[in-house]
mmCIF file of C-alpha atoms in Angstrom:
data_model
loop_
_atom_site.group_PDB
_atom_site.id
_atom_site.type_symbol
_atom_site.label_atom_id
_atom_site.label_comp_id
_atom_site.label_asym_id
_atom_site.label_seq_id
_atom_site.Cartn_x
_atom_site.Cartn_y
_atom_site.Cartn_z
ATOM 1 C CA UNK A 257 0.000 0.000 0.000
ATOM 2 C CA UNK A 258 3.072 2.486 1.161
ATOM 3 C CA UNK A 259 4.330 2.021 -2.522
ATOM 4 C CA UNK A 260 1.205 2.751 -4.415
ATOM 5 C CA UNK A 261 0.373 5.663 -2.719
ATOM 6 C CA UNK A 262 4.390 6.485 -3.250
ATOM 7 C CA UNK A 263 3.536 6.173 -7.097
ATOM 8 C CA UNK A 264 1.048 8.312 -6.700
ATOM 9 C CA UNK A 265 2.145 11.431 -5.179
ATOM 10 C CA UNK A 266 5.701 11.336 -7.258
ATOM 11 C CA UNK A 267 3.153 11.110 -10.417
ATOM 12 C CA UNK A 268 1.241 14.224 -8.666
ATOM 13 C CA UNK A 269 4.670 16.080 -8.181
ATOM 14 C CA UNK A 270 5.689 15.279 -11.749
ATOM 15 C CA UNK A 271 2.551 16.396 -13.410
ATOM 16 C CA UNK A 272 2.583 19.578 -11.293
ATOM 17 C CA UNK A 273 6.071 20.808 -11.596
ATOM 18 C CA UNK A 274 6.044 19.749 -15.341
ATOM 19 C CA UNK A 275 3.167 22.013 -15.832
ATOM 20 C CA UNK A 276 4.757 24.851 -14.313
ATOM 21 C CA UNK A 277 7.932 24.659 -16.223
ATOM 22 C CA UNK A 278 6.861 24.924 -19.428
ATOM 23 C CA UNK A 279 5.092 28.399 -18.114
ATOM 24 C CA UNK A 280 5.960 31.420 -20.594
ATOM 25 C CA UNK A 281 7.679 34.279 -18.702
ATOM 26 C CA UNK A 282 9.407 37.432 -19.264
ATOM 27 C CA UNK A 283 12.721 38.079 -18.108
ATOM 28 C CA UNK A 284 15.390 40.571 -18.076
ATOM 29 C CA UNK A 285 19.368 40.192 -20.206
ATOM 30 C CA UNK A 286 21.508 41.058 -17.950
ATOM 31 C CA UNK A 287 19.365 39.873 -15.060
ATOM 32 C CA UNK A 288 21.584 41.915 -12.784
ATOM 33 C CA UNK A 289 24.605 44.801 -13.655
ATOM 34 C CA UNK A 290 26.585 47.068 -11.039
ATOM 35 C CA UNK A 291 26.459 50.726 -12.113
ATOM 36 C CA UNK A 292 28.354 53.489 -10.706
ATOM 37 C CA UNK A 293 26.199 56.718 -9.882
ATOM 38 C CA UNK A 294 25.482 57.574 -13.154
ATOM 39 C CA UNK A 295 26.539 55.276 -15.379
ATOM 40 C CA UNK A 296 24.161 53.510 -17.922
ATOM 41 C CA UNK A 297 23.191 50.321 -18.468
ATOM 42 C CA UNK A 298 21.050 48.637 -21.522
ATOM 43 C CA UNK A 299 18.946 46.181 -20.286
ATOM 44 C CA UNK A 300 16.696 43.809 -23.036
ATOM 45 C CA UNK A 301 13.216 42.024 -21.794
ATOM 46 C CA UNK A 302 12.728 38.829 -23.491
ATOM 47 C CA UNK A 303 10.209 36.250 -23.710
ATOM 48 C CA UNK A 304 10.795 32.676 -23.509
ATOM 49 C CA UNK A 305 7.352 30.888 -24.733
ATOM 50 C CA UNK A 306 8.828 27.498 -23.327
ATOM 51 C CA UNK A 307 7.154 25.769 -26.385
ATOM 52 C CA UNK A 308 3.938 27.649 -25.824
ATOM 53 C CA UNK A 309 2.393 29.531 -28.558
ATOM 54 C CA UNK A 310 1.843 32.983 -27.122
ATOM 55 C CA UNK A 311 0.144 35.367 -29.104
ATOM 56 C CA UNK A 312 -0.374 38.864 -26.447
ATOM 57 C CA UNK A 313 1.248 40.210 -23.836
ATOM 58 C CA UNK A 314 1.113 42.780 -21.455
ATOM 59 C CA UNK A 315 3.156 43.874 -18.145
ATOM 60 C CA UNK A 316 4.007 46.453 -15.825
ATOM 61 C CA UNK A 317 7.076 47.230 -14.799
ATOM 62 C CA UNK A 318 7.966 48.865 -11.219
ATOM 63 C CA UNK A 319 10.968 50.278 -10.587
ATOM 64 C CA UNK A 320 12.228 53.112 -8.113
ATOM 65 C CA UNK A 321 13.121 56.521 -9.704
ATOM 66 C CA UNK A 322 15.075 57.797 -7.122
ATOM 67 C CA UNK A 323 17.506 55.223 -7.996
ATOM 68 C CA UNK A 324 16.935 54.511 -11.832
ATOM 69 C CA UNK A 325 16.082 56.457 -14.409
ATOM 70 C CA UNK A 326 14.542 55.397 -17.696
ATOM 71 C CA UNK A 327 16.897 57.216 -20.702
ATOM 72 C CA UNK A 328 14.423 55.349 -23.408
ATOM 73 C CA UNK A 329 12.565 52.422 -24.257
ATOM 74 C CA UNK A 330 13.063 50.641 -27.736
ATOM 75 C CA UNK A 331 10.847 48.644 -29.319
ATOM 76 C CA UNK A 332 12.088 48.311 -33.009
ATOM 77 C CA UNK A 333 12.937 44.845 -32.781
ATOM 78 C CA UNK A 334 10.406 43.830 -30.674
ATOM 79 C CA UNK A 335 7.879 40.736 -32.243
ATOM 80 C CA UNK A 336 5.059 42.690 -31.372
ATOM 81 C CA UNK A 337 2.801 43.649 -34.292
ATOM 82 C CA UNK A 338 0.245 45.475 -33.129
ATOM 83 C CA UNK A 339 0.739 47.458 -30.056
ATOM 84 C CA UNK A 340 -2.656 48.114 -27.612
ATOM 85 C CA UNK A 341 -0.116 50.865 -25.827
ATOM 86 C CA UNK A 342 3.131 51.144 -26.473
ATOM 87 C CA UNK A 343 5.726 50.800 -24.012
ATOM 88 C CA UNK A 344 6.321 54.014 -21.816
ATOM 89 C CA UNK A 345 7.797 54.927 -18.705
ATOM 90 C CA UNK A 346 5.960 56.835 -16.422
ATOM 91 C CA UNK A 347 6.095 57.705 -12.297
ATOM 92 C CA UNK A 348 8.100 54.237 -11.302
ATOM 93 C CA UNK A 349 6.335 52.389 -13.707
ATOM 94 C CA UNK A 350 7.202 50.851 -18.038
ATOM 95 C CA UNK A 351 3.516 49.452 -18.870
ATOM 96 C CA UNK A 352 2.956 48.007 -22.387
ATOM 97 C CA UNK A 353 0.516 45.433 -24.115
ATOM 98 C CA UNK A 354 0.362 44.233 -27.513
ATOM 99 C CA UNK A 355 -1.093 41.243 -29.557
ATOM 100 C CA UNK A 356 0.187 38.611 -32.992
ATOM 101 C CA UNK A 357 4.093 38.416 -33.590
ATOM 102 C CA UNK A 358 7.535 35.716 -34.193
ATOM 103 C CA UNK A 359 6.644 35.460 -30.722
ATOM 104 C CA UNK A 360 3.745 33.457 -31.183
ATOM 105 C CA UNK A 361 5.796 30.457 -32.878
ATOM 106 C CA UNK A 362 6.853 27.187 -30.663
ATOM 107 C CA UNK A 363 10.322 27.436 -29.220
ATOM 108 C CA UNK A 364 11.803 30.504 -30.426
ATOM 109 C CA UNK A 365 12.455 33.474 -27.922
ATOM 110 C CA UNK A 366 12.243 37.152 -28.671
#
């Protein structure tokens, strides 16, 4: 009995962790830098689908002013195609949303 019910809850864990892995997510290249006072930084957000098709985003962004200042936001090479508000900063915050893109296509990231 001890090893069925064994079976059963590594099965459960499996099928649970499994299904959050493959979760799409957003994440930041460099995920960390050390700047002097003043210096700049360019940091890129990217989106890993993790095999899921994805086909609109949106996010908000918080960040503390006092510390970090937003110089400008470029989204040129972004695999958005149609953007529902482009990305701005604006009091601590970048907010965006947009729908289709390469994005949208299993396993590539962008």
């Amino acid at each position: 009995m001890k090893y069925k019910i064994l079976n059963i809850v590594i099965f459960f864990l499996a099928v649970v962790s499994s299904a959050h892995a493959s979760s799409p997510r957003l994440y930041f290249s460099p995920a960390a830098a050390s700047v002097e006072v003043g210096g700049r930084v360019m940091v890129s957000l990217l989106l890993d689908p993790a095999g899921d098709d994805v086909n609109a985003l949106e996010a908000k962004i918080l960040y503390q002013p006092d510390i970090l200042a937003v110089e400008t936001i470029g989204d040129g090479s972004s695999p958005v195609q149609l953007w529902v508000k482009r990305p701005q900063a604006e009091s601590g915050q970048i907010s965006f949303s947009g729908i289709g893109g390469n994005y949208s296509t299993r396993g590539g990231k962008g």
